[in-house]
CSV table of C-alpha atoms in Angstrom, one decimal:
chain,number,residue,atom,x,y,z
A,1,UNK,CA,27.0,152.7,-21.8
A,2,UNK,CA,30.9,153.0,-22.6
A,3,UNK,CA,33.5,152.4,-20.0
A,4,UNK,CA,37.3,152.7,-19.9
A,5,UNK,CA,39.8,150.5,-18.2
A,6,UNK,CA,43.7,151.7,-17.7
A,7,UNK,CA,45.2,148.8,-16.2
A,8,UNK,CA,48.2,150.0,-15.0
A,9,UNK,CA,47.8,152.7,-12.1
A,10,UNK,CA,51.5,153.4,-12.2
A,11,UNK,CA,54.4,152.8,-14.7
A,12,UNK,CA,58.2,153.4,-13.7
A,13,UNK,CA,60.6,153.5,-16.5
A,14,UNK,CA,64.2,154.7,-16.8
A,15,UNK,CA,64.7,158.1,-19.2
A,16,UNK,CA,65.1,156.9,-23.3
A,17,UNK,CA,63.5,153.8,-22.6
A,18,UNK,CA,60.3,152.9,-24.7
A,19,UNK,CA,57.1,152.9,-22.8
A,20,UNK,CA,53.2,151.8,-23.4
A,21,UNK,CA,50.3,153.1,-21.6
A,22,UNK,CA,47.5,150.4,-22.0
A,23,UNK,CA,44.0,151.6,-22.4
A,24,UNK,CA,40.9,149.6,-23.4
A,25,UNK,CA,37.1,150.5,-23.6
A,26,UNK,CA,34.0,149.1,-24.1
A,27,UNK,CA,30.9,150.3,-26.0
A,28,UNK,CA,28.0,148.9,-28.3
A,29,UNK,CA,28.6,151.9,-30.6
A,30,UNK,CA,30.7,153.9,-32.4
A,31,UNK,CA,33.5,156.0,-30.1
A,32,UNK,CA,35.6,158.9,-30.1
A,33,UNK,CA,39.2,158.2,-28.3
A,34,UNK,CA,41.3,160.6,-26.2
A,35,UNK,CA,44.6,160.5,-24.2
A,36,UNK,CA,44.9,163.6,-21.7
A,37,UNK,CA,48.1,164.3,-19.9
A,38,UNK,CA,48.1,166.1,-16.6
A,39,UNK,CA,51.3,167.4,-15.6
A,40,UNK,CA,52.1,168.1,-11.6
A,41,UNK,CA,50.0,171.0,-10.6
A,42,UNK,CA,48.5,171.5,-14.0
A,43,UNK,CA,45.0,171.2,-15.7
A,44,UNK,CA,44.6,168.2,-17.9
A,45,UNK,CA,45.7,168.8,-21.2
A,46,UNK,CA,45.0,167.0,-24.7
A,47,UNK,CA,47.7,165.1,-25.9
A,48,UNK,CA,45.7,163.2,-28.9
A,49,UNK,CA,42.6,162.1,-30.3
A,50,UNK,CA,41.1,159.4,-32.8
A,51,UNK,CA,38.1,160.5,-34.3
A,52,UNK,CA,37.9,158.2,-37.6
A,53,UNK,CA,40.4,157.6,-40.6
A,54,UNK,CA,44.1,156.4,-40.0
A,55,UNK,CA,44.2,154.4,-37.0
A,56,UNK,CA,47.4,155.6,-35.7
A,57,UNK,CA,47.5,158.9,-34.5
A,58,UNK,CA,50.3,161.1,-33.3
A,59,UNK,CA,51.0,163.7,-30.7
A,60,UNK,CA,53.3,166.8,-31.5
A,61,UNK,CA,55.6,165.3,-28.7
A,62,UNK,CA,56.6,162.1,-30.0
A,63,UNK,CA,53.3,160.0,-28.8
A,64,UNK,CA,51.3,157.8,-30.9
A,65,UNK,CA,48.4,155.6,-30.2
A,66,UNK,CA,46.4,153.1,-32.3
A,67,UNK,CA,42.8,152.5,-32.4
A,68,UNK,CA,42.4,148.4,-32.6
A,69,UNK,CA,39.1,147.9,-33.0
A,70,UNK,CA,38.8,144.1,-32.6
A,71,UNK,CA,40.4,144.6,-29.5
A,72,UNK,CA,38.7,147.5,-28.5
A,73,UNK,CA,42.0,149.1,-27.4
A,74,UNK,CA,43.9,152.3,-27.7
A,75,UNK,CA,47.0,152.5,-26.0
A,76,UNK,CA,49.5,155.2,-25.7
A,77,UNK,CA,53.3,154.6,-26.9
A,78,UNK,CA,56.5,156.2,-27.1
A,79,UNK,CA,59.7,155.1,-28.1
A,80,UNK,CA,61.8,156.9,-26.3
A,81,UNK,CA,60.9,158.8,-22.6
A,82,UNK,CA,62.3,161.9,-21.2
A,83,UNK,CA,61.9,163.3,-17.5
A,84,UNK,CA,59.8,165.9,-18.8
A,85,UNK,CA,57.0,163.0,-19.6
A,86,UNK,CA,56.6,162.3,-16.1
A,87,UNK,CA,52.7,163.1,-15.5
A,88,UNK,CA,49.5,161.2,-15.2
A,89,UNK,CA,47.6,160.0,-18.4
A,90,UNK,CA,44.1,159.2,-18.6
A,91,UNK,CA,42.5,157.6,-21.7
A,92,UNK,CA,38.8,158.9,-22.4
A,93,UNK,CA,35.9,158.1,-24.6
A,94,UNK,CA,32.8,160.0,-26.1
A,95,UNK,CA,30.3,158.8,-28.6
A,96,UNK,CA,29.6,160.9,-31.8
A,97,UNK,CA,26.9,163.2,-31.5
A,98,UNK,CA,23.6,161.6,-32.6
A,99,UNK,CA,20.5,160.5,-31.5
A,100,UNK,CA,20.5,163.1,-28.4
A,101,UNK,CA,24.2,161.7,-27.4
A,102,UNK,CA,25.8,164.7,-25.7
A,103,UNK,CA,29.2,163.8,-26.1
A,104,UNK,CA,30.6,164.1,-22.7
A,105,UNK,CA,33.9,162.5,-22.2
A,106,UNK,CA,34.3,159.3,-20.1
A,107,UNK,CA,37.7,158.9,-18.1
A,108,UNK,CA,39.6,156.1,-17.2
A,109,UNK,CA,41.4,156.1,-13.6
A,110,UNK,CA,44.6,157.2,-15.2
A,111,UNK,CA,48.1,156.3,-15.5
A,112,UNK,CA,50.9,157.8,-13.2
A,113,UNK,CA,54.1,157.5,-15.5
A,114,UNK,CA,57.5,158.1,-13.5
A,115,UNK,CA,60.4,158.9,-15.7
A,116,UNK,CA,63.6,158.4,-13.7
A,117,UNK,CA,67.3,159.1,-14.9
B,1,UNK,CA,42.6,185.3,-19.7
B,2,UNK,CA,43.9,182.4,-22.3
B,3,UNK,CA,42.7,179.8,-20.3
B,4,UNK,CA,39.9,178.3,-18.2
B,5,UNK,CA,40.1,179.9,-14.5
B,6,UNK,CA,38.6,178.4,-11.6
B,7,UNK,CA,38.4,179.6,-8.4
B,8,UNK,CA,39.1,179.3,-5.0
B,9,UNK,CA,41.8,176.6,-5.9
B,10,UNK,CA,41.9,175.1,-2.6
B,11,UNK,CA,38.8,175.2,0.1
B,12,UNK,CA,38.6,173.7,3.2
B,13,UNK,CA,35.1,173.4,4.6
B,14,UNK,CA,33.9,171.9,7.8
B,15,UNK,CA,31.1,169.2,7.2
B,16,UNK,CA,27.6,170.9,7.0
B,17,UNK,CA,29.0,174.1,5.3
B,18,UNK,CA,27.7,175.6,1.7
B,19,UNK,CA,30.6,176.0,-0.7
B,20,UNK,CA,30.4,177.7,-3.9
B,21,UNK,CA,33.2,176.8,-6.8
B,22,UNK,CA,33.6,179.4,-9.5
B,23,UNK,CA,34.6,178.9,-13.4
B,24,UNK,CA,35.5,181.6,-16.0
B,25,UNK,CA,35.8,179.7,-19.2
B,26,UNK,CA,37.6,180.7,-22.5
B,27,UNK,CA,35.9,183.7,-23.9
B,28,UNK,CA,33.3,182.7,-26.4
B,29,UNK,CA,33.0,178.8,-25.4
B,30,UNK,CA,29.7,177.7,-26.2
B,31,UNK,CA,29.9,174.5,-24.0
B,32,UNK,CA,30.8,173.9,-20.5
B,33,UNK,CA,31.5,171.0,-18.1
B,34,UNK,CA,31.8,170.1,-14.7
B,35,UNK,CA,33.6,166.9,-13.4
B,36,UNK,CA,34.3,165.9,-10.1
B,37,UNK,CA,37.9,163.8,-9.5
B,38,UNK,CA,38.0,161.7,-6.5
B,39,UNK,CA,41.6,160.9,-4.9
B,40,UNK,CA,43.2,158.1,-7.3
B,41,UNK,CA,40.0,158.4,-9.6
B,42,UNK,CA,39.4,159.6,-13.2
B,43,UNK,CA,37.4,162.6,-13.7
B,44,UNK,CA,33.8,161.9,-13.6
B,45,UNK,CA,30.9,163.9,-15.4
B,46,UNK,CA,28.6,166.1,-13.3
B,47,UNK,CA,26.6,168.3,-15.2
B,48,UNK,CA,26.9,170.3,-18.7
B,49,UNK,CA,25.7,173.6,-20.1
B,50,UNK,CA,25.2,175.0,-23.8
B,51,UNK,CA,25.3,178.6,-23.2
B,52,UNK,CA,23.2,179.4,-20.2
B,53,UNK,CA,20.9,176.6,-20.5
B,54,UNK,CA,21.8,173.3,-18.5
B,55,UNK,CA,21.2,170.3,-20.9
B,56,UNK,CA,22.1,167.4,-18.5
B,57,UNK,CA,22.8,167.1,-14.9
B,58,UNK,CA,22.8,163.1,-14.6
B,59,UNK,CA,25.8,163.3,-13.0
B,60,UNK,CA,25.0,165.2,-10.5
B,61,UNK,CA,25.7,163.0,-7.0
B,62,UNK,CA,22.6,164.5,-4.8
B,63,UNK,CA,20.2,167.2,-4.7
B,64,UNK,CA,22.8,169.0,-2.6
B,65,UNK,CA,25.0,169.9,-5.7
B,66,UNK,CA,23.6,172.8,-8.0
B,67,UNK,CA,25.2,174.4,-11.0
B,68,UNK,CA,24.5,177.5,-12.9
B,69,UNK,CA,25.6,180.0,-15.9
B,70,UNK,CA,23.1,182.3,-15.9
B,71,UNK,CA,24.4,184.7,-18.5
B,72,UNK,CA,26.2,181.7,-20.5
B,73,UNK,CA,29.7,182.7,-19.3
B,74,UNK,CA,30.5,182.1,-15.9
B,75,UNK,CA,29.3,179.1,-14.2
B,76,UNK,CA,29.1,177.9,-10.5
B,77,UNK,CA,29.1,174.9,-9.1
B,78,UNK,CA,27.4,175.2,-5.3
B,79,UNK,CA,27.7,172.3,-3.0
B,80,UNK,CA,25.3,172.3,0.1
B,81,UNK,CA,25.6,170.9,3.5
B,82,UNK,CA,28.8,169.4,2.6
B,83,UNK,CA,29.7,166.1,3.4
B,84,UNK,CA,33.4,164.3,4.0
B,85,UNK,CA,32.7,162.1,0.8
B,86,UNK,CA,32.4,165.2,-1.5
B,87,UNK,CA,36.4,165.8,-1.1
B,88,UNK,CA,37.3,165.9,-4.3
B,89,UNK,CA,39.1,167.9,-6.9
B,90,UNK,CA,36.2,169.7,-9.2
B,91,UNK,CA,37.3,170.2,-12.9
B,92,UNK,CA,35.9,172.8,-15.1
B,93,UNK,CA,36.4,172.4,-19.0
B,94,UNK,CA,34.9,174.6,-21.9
B,95,UNK,CA,34.5,174.0,-25.4
B,96,UNK,CA,34.0,176.1,-28.4
B,97,UNK,CA,31.6,174.3,-30.3
B,98,UNK,CA,28.3,173.1,-29.0
B,99,UNK,CA,28.4,169.3,-27.5
B,100,UNK,CA,28.8,166.6,-29.9
B,101,UNK,CA,31.8,168.6,-31.9
B,102,UNK,CA,35.2,167.2,-31.9
B,103,UNK,CA,36.8,169.9,-30.9
B,104,UNK,CA,39.1,170.3,-27.9
B,105,UNK,CA,37.7,170.1,-24.2
B,106,UNK,CA,39.9,172.8,-22.3
B,107,UNK,CA,40.4,172.3,-18.3
B,108,UNK,CA,41.0,174.5,-15.3
B,109,UNK,CA,43.7,173.7,-13.1
B,110,UNK,CA,40.5,172.5,-10.7
B,111,UNK,CA,39.0,173.6,-7.3
B,112,UNK,CA,40.3,170.8,-4.5
B,113,UNK,CA,37.6,170.5,-1.9
B,114,UNK,CA,38.2,169.0,1.4
B,115,UNK,CA,35.6,168.9,3.7
B,116,UNK,CA,36.6,168.1,7.5
């Protein structure tokens, strides 16, 4: 079975500072990895995903995440955050579909990013 | 509508009451998921539909929980004889593809259930 650990429940940072939100997963098989973001009073939105190929994936708003198979990690980074990045971020994992896997997402507990001016 | 719509957004129920939560997925989306998100936790899988077929209900916490999608579009999650531990946000998500595809999962804003 897969599981996801987000090591930090809250991360406060100042505007324009870099940030890293940590995510580790456990799985005995290959996985797909995702980061979802939830802005206040909104639904979850896909931020970026790793399926295969290049281990570094990027979002349109400057976030990036790197898949590290040896460390079973998929940390999310941004070199300079904005006030508007304040939100809760969820890391999630799913197995590629084969052998009956139905591909539902397994989420971590989330990390609240708070960007202060 | 353009996105996944859930209603009601907020529901307060007395312990023992039955509740029904509705999900309108994006038109044409084949796959529909229900998740439960307790306070301070990540979403946890409840059940999954492919069109009208409920292919996995392994995450439903008890037989008080029942979900249906009779015409392969709108889905309803019903909770009978609600208990305080049922208090959570119930999230619905849909996807164009059959399960296992790598397409994006689109989430609704959720229905927040509070059981007194």
